[in-house]
Short mmCIF file of C-alpha atoms in Angstrom, two decimals:
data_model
loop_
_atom_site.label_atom_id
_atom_site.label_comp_id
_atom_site.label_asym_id
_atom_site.label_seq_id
_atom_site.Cartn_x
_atom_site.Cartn_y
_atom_site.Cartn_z
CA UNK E 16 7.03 -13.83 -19.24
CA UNK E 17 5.96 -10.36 -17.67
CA UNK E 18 4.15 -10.29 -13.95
CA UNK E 19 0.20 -7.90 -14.07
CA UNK E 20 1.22 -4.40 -13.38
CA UNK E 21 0.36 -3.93 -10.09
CA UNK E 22 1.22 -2.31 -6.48
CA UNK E 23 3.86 -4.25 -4.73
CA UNK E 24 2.33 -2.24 -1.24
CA UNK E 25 1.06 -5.53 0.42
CA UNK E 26 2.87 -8.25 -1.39
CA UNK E 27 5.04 -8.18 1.87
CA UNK E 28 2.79 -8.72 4.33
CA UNK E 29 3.22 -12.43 3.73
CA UNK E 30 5.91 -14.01 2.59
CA UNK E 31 5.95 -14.74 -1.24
CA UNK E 32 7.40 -17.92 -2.36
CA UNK E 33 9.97 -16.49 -5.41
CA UNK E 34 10.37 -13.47 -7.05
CA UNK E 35 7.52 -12.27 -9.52
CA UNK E 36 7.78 -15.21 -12.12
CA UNK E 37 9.81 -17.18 -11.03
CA UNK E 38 13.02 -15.67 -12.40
CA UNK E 39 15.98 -14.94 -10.49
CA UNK E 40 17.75 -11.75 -11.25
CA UNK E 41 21.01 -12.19 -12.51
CA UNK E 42 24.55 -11.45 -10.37
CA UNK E 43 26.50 -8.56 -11.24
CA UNK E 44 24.05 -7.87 -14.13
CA UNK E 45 24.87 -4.23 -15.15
CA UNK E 46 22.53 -1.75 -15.07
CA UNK E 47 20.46 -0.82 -18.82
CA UNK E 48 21.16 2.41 -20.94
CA UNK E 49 17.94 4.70 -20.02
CA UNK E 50 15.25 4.05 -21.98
CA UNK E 51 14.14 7.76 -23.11
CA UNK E 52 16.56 7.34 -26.59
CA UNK E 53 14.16 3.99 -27.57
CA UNK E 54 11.16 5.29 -26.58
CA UNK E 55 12.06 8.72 -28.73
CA UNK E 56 12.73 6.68 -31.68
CA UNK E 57 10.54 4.08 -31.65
CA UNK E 58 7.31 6.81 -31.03
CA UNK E 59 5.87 8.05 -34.08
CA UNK E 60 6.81 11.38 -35.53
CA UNK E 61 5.17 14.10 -33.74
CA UNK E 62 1.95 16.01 -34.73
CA UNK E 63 0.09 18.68 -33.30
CA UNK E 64 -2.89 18.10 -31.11
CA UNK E 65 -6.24 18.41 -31.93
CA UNK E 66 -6.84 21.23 -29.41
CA UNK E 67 -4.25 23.20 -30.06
CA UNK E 68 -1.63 22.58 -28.16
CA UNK E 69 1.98 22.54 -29.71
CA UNK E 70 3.45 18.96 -30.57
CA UNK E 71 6.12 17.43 -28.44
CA UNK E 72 9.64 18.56 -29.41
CA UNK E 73 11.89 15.10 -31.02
CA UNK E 74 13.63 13.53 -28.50
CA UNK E 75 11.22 13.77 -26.04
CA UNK E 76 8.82 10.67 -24.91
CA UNK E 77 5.12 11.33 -25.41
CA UNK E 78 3.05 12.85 -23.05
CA UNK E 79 1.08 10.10 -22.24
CA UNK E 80 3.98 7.57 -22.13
CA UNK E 81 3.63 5.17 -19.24
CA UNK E 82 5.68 5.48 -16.30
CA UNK E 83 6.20 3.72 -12.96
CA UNK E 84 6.71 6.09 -10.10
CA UNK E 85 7.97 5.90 -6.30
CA UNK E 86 4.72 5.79 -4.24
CA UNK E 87 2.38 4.90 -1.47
CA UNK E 88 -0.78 5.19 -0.15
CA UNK E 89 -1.83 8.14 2.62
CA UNK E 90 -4.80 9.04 4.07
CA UNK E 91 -6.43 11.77 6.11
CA UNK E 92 -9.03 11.81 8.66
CA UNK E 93 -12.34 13.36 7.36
CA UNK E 94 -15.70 13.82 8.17
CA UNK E 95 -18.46 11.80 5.74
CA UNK E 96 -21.26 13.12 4.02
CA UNK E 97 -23.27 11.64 6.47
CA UNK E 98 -21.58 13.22 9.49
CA UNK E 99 -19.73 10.17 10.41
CA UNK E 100 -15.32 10.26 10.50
CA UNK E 101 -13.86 8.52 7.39
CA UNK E 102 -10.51 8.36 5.92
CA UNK E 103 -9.65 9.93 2.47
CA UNK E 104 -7.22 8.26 0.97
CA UNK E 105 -4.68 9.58 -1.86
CA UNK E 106 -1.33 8.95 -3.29
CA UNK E 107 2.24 10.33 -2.39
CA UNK E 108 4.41 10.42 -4.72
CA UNK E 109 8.19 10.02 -2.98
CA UNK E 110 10.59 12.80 -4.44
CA UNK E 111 14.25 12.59 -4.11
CA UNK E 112 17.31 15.18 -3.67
CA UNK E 113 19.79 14.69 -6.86
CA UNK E 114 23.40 15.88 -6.70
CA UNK E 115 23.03 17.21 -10.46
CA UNK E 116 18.81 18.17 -10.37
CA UNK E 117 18.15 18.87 -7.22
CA UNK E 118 14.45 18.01 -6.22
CA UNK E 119 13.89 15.29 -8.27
CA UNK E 120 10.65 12.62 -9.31
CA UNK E 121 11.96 9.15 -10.36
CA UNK E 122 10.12 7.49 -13.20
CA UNK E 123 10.95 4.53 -14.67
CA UNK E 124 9.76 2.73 -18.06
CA UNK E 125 9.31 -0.59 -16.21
CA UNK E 126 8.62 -2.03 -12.42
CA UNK E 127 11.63 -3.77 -13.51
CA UNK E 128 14.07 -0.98 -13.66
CA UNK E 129 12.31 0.52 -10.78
CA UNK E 130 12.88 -2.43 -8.72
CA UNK E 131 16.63 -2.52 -10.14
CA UNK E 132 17.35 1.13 -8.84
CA UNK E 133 15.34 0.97 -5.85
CA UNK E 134 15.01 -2.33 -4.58
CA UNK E 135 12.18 -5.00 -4.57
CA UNK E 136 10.37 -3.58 -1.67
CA UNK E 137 9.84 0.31 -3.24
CA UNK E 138 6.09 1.14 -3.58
CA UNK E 139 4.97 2.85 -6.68
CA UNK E 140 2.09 3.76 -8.67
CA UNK E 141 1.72 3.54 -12.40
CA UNK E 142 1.18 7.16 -14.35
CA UNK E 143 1.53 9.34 -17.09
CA UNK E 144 4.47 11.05 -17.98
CA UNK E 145 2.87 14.20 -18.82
CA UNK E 146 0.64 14.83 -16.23
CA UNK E 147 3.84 13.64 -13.63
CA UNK E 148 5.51 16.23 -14.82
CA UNK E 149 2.74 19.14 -15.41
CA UNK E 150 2.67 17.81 -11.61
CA UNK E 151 6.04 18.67 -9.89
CA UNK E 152 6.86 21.06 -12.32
CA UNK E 153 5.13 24.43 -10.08
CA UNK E 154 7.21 22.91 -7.60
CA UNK E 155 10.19 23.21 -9.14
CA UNK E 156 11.19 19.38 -9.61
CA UNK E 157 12.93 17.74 -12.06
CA UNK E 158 11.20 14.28 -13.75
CA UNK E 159 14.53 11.82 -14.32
CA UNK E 160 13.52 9.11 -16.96
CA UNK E 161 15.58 5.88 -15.86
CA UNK E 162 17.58 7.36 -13.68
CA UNK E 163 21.06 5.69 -12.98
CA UNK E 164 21.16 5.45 -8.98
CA UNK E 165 24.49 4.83 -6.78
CA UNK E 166 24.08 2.05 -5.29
CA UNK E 167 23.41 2.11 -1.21
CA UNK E 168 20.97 0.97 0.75
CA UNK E 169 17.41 0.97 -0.29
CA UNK E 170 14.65 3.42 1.47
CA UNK E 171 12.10 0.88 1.51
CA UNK E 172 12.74 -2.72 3.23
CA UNK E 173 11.11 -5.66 3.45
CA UNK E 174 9.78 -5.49 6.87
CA UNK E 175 9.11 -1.16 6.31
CA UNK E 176 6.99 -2.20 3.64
CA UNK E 177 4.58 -5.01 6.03
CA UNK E 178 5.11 -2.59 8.73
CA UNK E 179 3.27 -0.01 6.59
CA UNK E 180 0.84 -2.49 5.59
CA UNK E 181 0.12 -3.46 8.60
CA UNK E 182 -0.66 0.02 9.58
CA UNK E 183 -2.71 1.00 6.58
CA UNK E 184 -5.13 -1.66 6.83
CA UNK E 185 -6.16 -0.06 10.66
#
C-alpha cells in the first residue's frame, strides 16, 4: 500500500492519527543499499536524444528520473501588478555539508528513504534528477542519490515543522 506523493509541510499542524498507512516502521530495521545500481539496471539502454544532446553514460539514472528532495516553501514580499504588496512564493531546496562531498543536495528515490534518513518531519519537494542537478551544479554541489546518513538528531521536528506552518499561512 503506498501513501499520494505529496508535501508533508502541514501534515503537522494537527495531529495525525498513525503514520501514512497505517504501517509502523520496523525496530532496528537496517538501512537499504542505495538505489542508483537498480535504477541503472532496470532503465533501458541508453540512446541519444532527439535534439542532440549526448546519451547518458551506463550507470547513471536517467535524467528525468524522479527524485524526492529536502525542501520548503519561502516567500518574498513584492509589489502586484496592480500596485498592491503580495508575496511571491518559491521553493528552497535545503543543501547539506558532507564530510566526503562537501556542499551537497540530498535526493532520494522514495519519501520513504527520505523520511528514513531524515526523519518524518523533513519537508521536501518532488523533482527531476536532471534538472536538480543542472541546478546546484554552477554552484559547485554535489547531488548524493540515497545517501547513507549518520544517525543524530533530525533538522526538522515535529513542532519546527507546525511552527513553520503556522507562520506560512500569515
Amino acid at each position: 500500500m503506498t501513501a499520494p506523493t505529496r508535501s508533508r509541510l502541514l501534515d503537522f499542524v494537527e495531529a495525525e492519527p498513525g503514520p501514512p498507512g497505517g504501517e509502523l516502521p520496523e525496530e532496528g530495521a537496517r538501512p537499504r543499499r542505495s538505489a542508483l545500481s537498480d535504477l541503472a539496471e532496470s532503465a533501458p539502454a541508453p540512446r541519444a536524444a532527439s535534439d542532440g544532446r549526448p546519451a547518458p553514460r551506463p550507470g547513471v539514472p536517467a535524467y528525468h528520473t524522479p527524485v524526492f528532495v529536502p525542501a520548503h516553501p519561502r516567500s518574498v514580499a513584492a509589489t502586484g501588478s496592480d500596485g498592491r504588496p503580495a508575496r511571491v512564493p518559491f521553493v528552497v531546496f535545503e543543501l547539506f555539508e558532507h564530510p566526503a562531498h562537501g556542499m551537497a543536495a540530498l535526493a532520494f528515490t522514495t519519501p520513504e528513504k527520505l523520511v528514513e534518513a531524515l526523519g518524518e518531519a523533513q519537508p521536501w519537494a518532488a523533482t527531476s534528477l536532471g534538472p536538480l542537478a543542472e541546478g546546484v551544479a554552477d554552484r559547485d554541489v554535489t547531488v548524493l542519490l540515497d545517501p547513507r546518513l549518520a544517525p543524530g538528531e533530525p533538522n526538522w521536528r515535529p513542532e519546527d515543522l507546525a511552527a513553520y506552518a503556522q507562520e506560512v499561512r500569515r
